């Protein structure tokens, strides 16, 4: 039961964040509920993949982004908006901010070190966290773009009546 509550908590916070990110681009009001739903499903899926089933963060992000892209294409004709209106705000809560923060922190610590051992340690942290952050973002972009290209006709005709 505790696992289910954590999954629901993860989904709810992702939905709230997606609504905030969607508000920046000023979509139609009906699009907000779809952004929230897609983000909740995608983020909860990544949480389950990485936490419960032991999938690496990069692959979990890729699979979740693919599902987000498919859901965005599915809901786009219902609101008559491009799929990107739903996909991008839904992806933003999945950006690995902790890895970006740790990369910057390791870089700043790297600059102030006097010994080679400490320098090597912080260089390793910078490489690990920076590479993880870049690969997760790349996997998310790629995972979200694949459905748009696979279902090109549906995704590019979503705004037509």
Short mmCIF file of C-alpha atoms in Angstrom, two decimals:
data_model
loop_
_atom_site.label_atom_id
_atom_site.label_comp_id
_atom_site.label_asym_id
_atom_site.label_seq_id
_atom_site.Cartn_x
_atom_site.Cartn_y
_atom_site.Cartn_z
CA UNK A 1 0.00 0.00 0.00
CA UNK A 2 2.90 2.33 0.73
CA UNK A 3 4.27 1.82 -2.79
CA UNK A 4 0.91 2.73 -4.31
CA UNK A 5 0.78 5.93 -2.27
CA UNK A 6 4.29 6.87 -3.46
CA UNK A 7 3.31 6.27 -7.08
CA UNK A 8 0.19 8.40 -6.68
CA UNK A 9 2.18 11.12 -4.92
CA UNK A 10 4.73 11.12 -7.75
CA UNK A 11 1.97 11.34 -10.34
CA UNK A 12 0.15 14.17 -8.58
CA UNK A 13 3.25 16.32 -8.19
CA UNK A 14 4.20 15.72 -11.83
CA UNK A 15 0.69 16.75 -12.90
CA UNK A 16 0.90 19.96 -10.86
CA UNK A 17 4.28 20.80 -12.35
CA UNK A 18 3.03 20.08 -15.88
CA UNK A 19 0.10 22.44 -15.40
CA UNK A 20 2.52 25.15 -14.34
CA UNK A 21 4.79 24.52 -17.31
CA UNK A 22 1.83 24.42 -19.69
CA UNK A 23 0.55 27.76 -18.41
CA UNK A 24 3.68 29.43 -19.76
CA UNK A 25 2.77 28.60 -23.36
CA UNK A 26 -0.87 29.74 -22.99
CA UNK A 27 -2.73 26.70 -24.44
CA UNK A 28 -6.53 26.40 -24.46
CA UNK A 29 -7.95 25.79 -21.01
CA UNK A 30 -9.10 22.29 -21.90
CA UNK A 31 -5.48 21.32 -22.65
CA UNK A 32 -4.43 21.67 -19.01
CA UNK A 33 -6.21 18.51 -17.89
CA UNK A 34 -4.60 16.51 -20.68
CA UNK A 35 -1.15 17.89 -19.82
CA UNK A 36 -1.69 16.92 -16.20
CA UNK A 37 -2.93 13.44 -17.11
CA UNK A 38 -0.09 12.75 -19.55
CA UNK A 39 2.55 14.01 -17.13
CA UNK A 40 1.10 11.94 -14.29
CA UNK A 41 1.10 8.78 -16.37
CA UNK A 42 4.57 9.37 -17.79
CA UNK A 43 6.22 10.30 -14.52
CA UNK A 44 4.52 7.48 -12.60
CA UNK A 45 5.66 5.06 -15.29
CA UNK A 46 9.25 6.26 -14.98
CA UNK A 47 9.01 5.98 -11.20
CA UNK A 48 7.81 2.38 -11.49
CA UNK A 49 10.42 1.50 -14.10
CA UNK A 50 13.35 2.91 -12.15
CA UNK A 51 12.31 2.27 -8.57
CA UNK A 52 10.29 -0.93 -8.69
CA UNK A 53 11.68 -2.74 -11.70
CA UNK A 54 15.31 -1.59 -11.62
CA UNK A 55 15.48 -0.05 -15.09
CA UNK A 56 18.26 2.51 -15.50
CA UNK A 57 17.16 6.16 -15.35
CA UNK A 58 18.10 6.81 -18.98
CA UNK A 59 16.06 3.89 -20.33
CA UNK A 60 13.19 4.61 -17.96
CA UNK A 61 13.11 8.20 -19.17
CA UNK A 62 13.20 7.07 -22.80
CA UNK A 63 10.30 4.64 -22.36
CA UNK A 64 8.27 7.17 -20.40
CA UNK A 65 8.92 9.89 -22.97
CA UNK A 66 7.80 7.50 -25.71
CA UNK A 67 4.55 6.87 -23.83
CA UNK A 68 4.13 10.62 -23.30
CA UNK A 69 4.61 11.19 -27.04
CA UNK A 70 2.03 8.53 -27.90
CA UNK A 71 -0.49 9.94 -25.44
CA UNK A 72 0.09 13.46 -26.74
CA UNK A 73 -0.65 12.31 -30.29
CA UNK A 74 -3.76 10.51 -29.07
CA UNK A 75 -5.18 13.52 -27.22
CA UNK A 76 -4.11 16.22 -29.70
CA UNK A 77 -7.09 15.87 -32.09
CA UNK A 78 -9.52 16.05 -29.18
CA UNK A 79 -8.33 19.56 -28.29
CA UNK A 80 -7.24 20.55 -31.81
CA UNK A 81 -3.75 21.43 -30.62
CA UNK A 82 -0.38 20.16 -31.79
CA UNK A 83 0.89 17.16 -29.79
CA UNK A 84 3.83 19.26 -28.60
CA UNK A 85 1.35 21.34 -26.58
CA UNK A 86 0.90 18.32 -24.31
CA UNK A 87 4.23 16.57 -24.67
CA UNK A 88 6.67 19.30 -23.70
CA UNK A 89 4.99 20.41 -20.46
CA UNK A 90 4.60 16.73 -19.56
CA UNK A 91 8.30 16.07 -20.11
CA UNK A 92 9.60 19.01 -18.11
CA UNK A 93 8.91 17.50 -14.66
CA UNK A 94 11.12 14.57 -15.68
CA UNK A 95 14.23 16.68 -16.25
CA UNK A 96 16.90 15.38 -13.85
CA UNK A 97 17.52 18.55 -11.90
CA UNK A 98 19.49 16.85 -9.15
CA UNK A 99 22.06 15.62 -11.67
CA UNK A 100 22.37 19.08 -13.21
CA UNK A 101 22.78 20.60 -9.74
CA UNK A 102 25.39 18.03 -8.72
CA UNK A 103 27.27 18.63 -11.98
CA UNK A 104 27.48 22.34 -11.31
CA UNK A 105 28.42 21.72 -7.70
CA UNK A 106 31.18 19.29 -8.73
CA UNK A 107 32.47 21.79 -11.28
CA UNK A 108 32.69 24.55 -8.70
CA UNK A 109 34.36 22.25 -6.18
CA UNK A 110 36.76 21.07 -8.88
CA UNK A 111 38.04 24.59 -9.42
CA UNK A 112 39.02 25.05 -5.79
CA UNK A 113 40.90 21.83 -5.16
CA UNK A 114 44.63 21.78 -4.51
CA UNK A 115 45.39 18.07 -4.44
CA UNK A 116 45.23 15.73 -7.38
CA UNK A 117 43.12 13.16 -5.52
CA UNK A 118 40.40 15.70 -4.67
CA UNK A 119 40.55 17.11 -8.20
CA UNK A 120 40.10 13.62 -9.66
CA UNK A 121 37.21 12.91 -7.33
CA UNK A 122 35.31 16.03 -8.32
CA UNK A 123 36.19 15.51 -12.00
CA UNK A 124 34.64 12.05 -11.74
CA UNK A 125 31.50 13.48 -10.10
CA UNK A 126 31.25 16.13 -12.80
CA UNK A 127 31.54 13.54 -15.55
CA UNK A 128 29.11 11.09 -13.98
CA UNK A 129 26.40 13.59 -13.10
CA UNK A 130 26.83 15.67 -16.25
CA UNK A 131 26.74 12.65 -18.54
CA UNK A 132 23.72 11.22 -16.75
CA UNK A 133 21.88 14.53 -17.03
CA UNK A 134 22.69 14.92 -20.73
CA UNK A 135 21.78 11.34 -21.57
CA UNK A 136 18.47 11.53 -19.72
CA UNK A 137 17.49 14.74 -21.50
CA UNK A 138 18.57 13.27 -24.86
CA UNK A 139 16.59 10.08 -24.18
CA UNK A 140 13.52 12.12 -23.29
CA UNK A 141 13.73 14.20 -26.46
CA UNK A 142 14.31 11.16 -28.63
CA UNK A 143 11.56 9.16 -26.94
CA UNK A 144 9.06 11.94 -27.40
CA UNK A 145 9.98 12.58 -31.05
CA UNK A 146 9.73 8.98 -32.24
CA UNK A 147 5.91 8.77 -31.95
CA UNK A 148 5.54 12.06 -33.80
CA UNK A 149 7.53 10.66 -36.71
CA UNK A 150 5.91 7.22 -36.54
CA UNK A 151 2.41 8.70 -36.60
CA UNK A 152 3.26 11.63 -38.83
CA UNK A 153 -0.11 11.90 -40.53
CA UNK A 154 -2.06 11.89 -37.27
CA UNK A 155 0.30 14.22 -35.45
CA UNK A 156 0.48 16.83 -38.21
CA UNK A 157 -3.27 16.79 -38.86
CA UNK A 158 -4.30 17.15 -35.21
CA UNK A 159 -5.22 20.83 -35.60
CA UNK A 160 -7.40 20.31 -38.66
CA UNK A 161 -11.13 19.81 -38.43
#
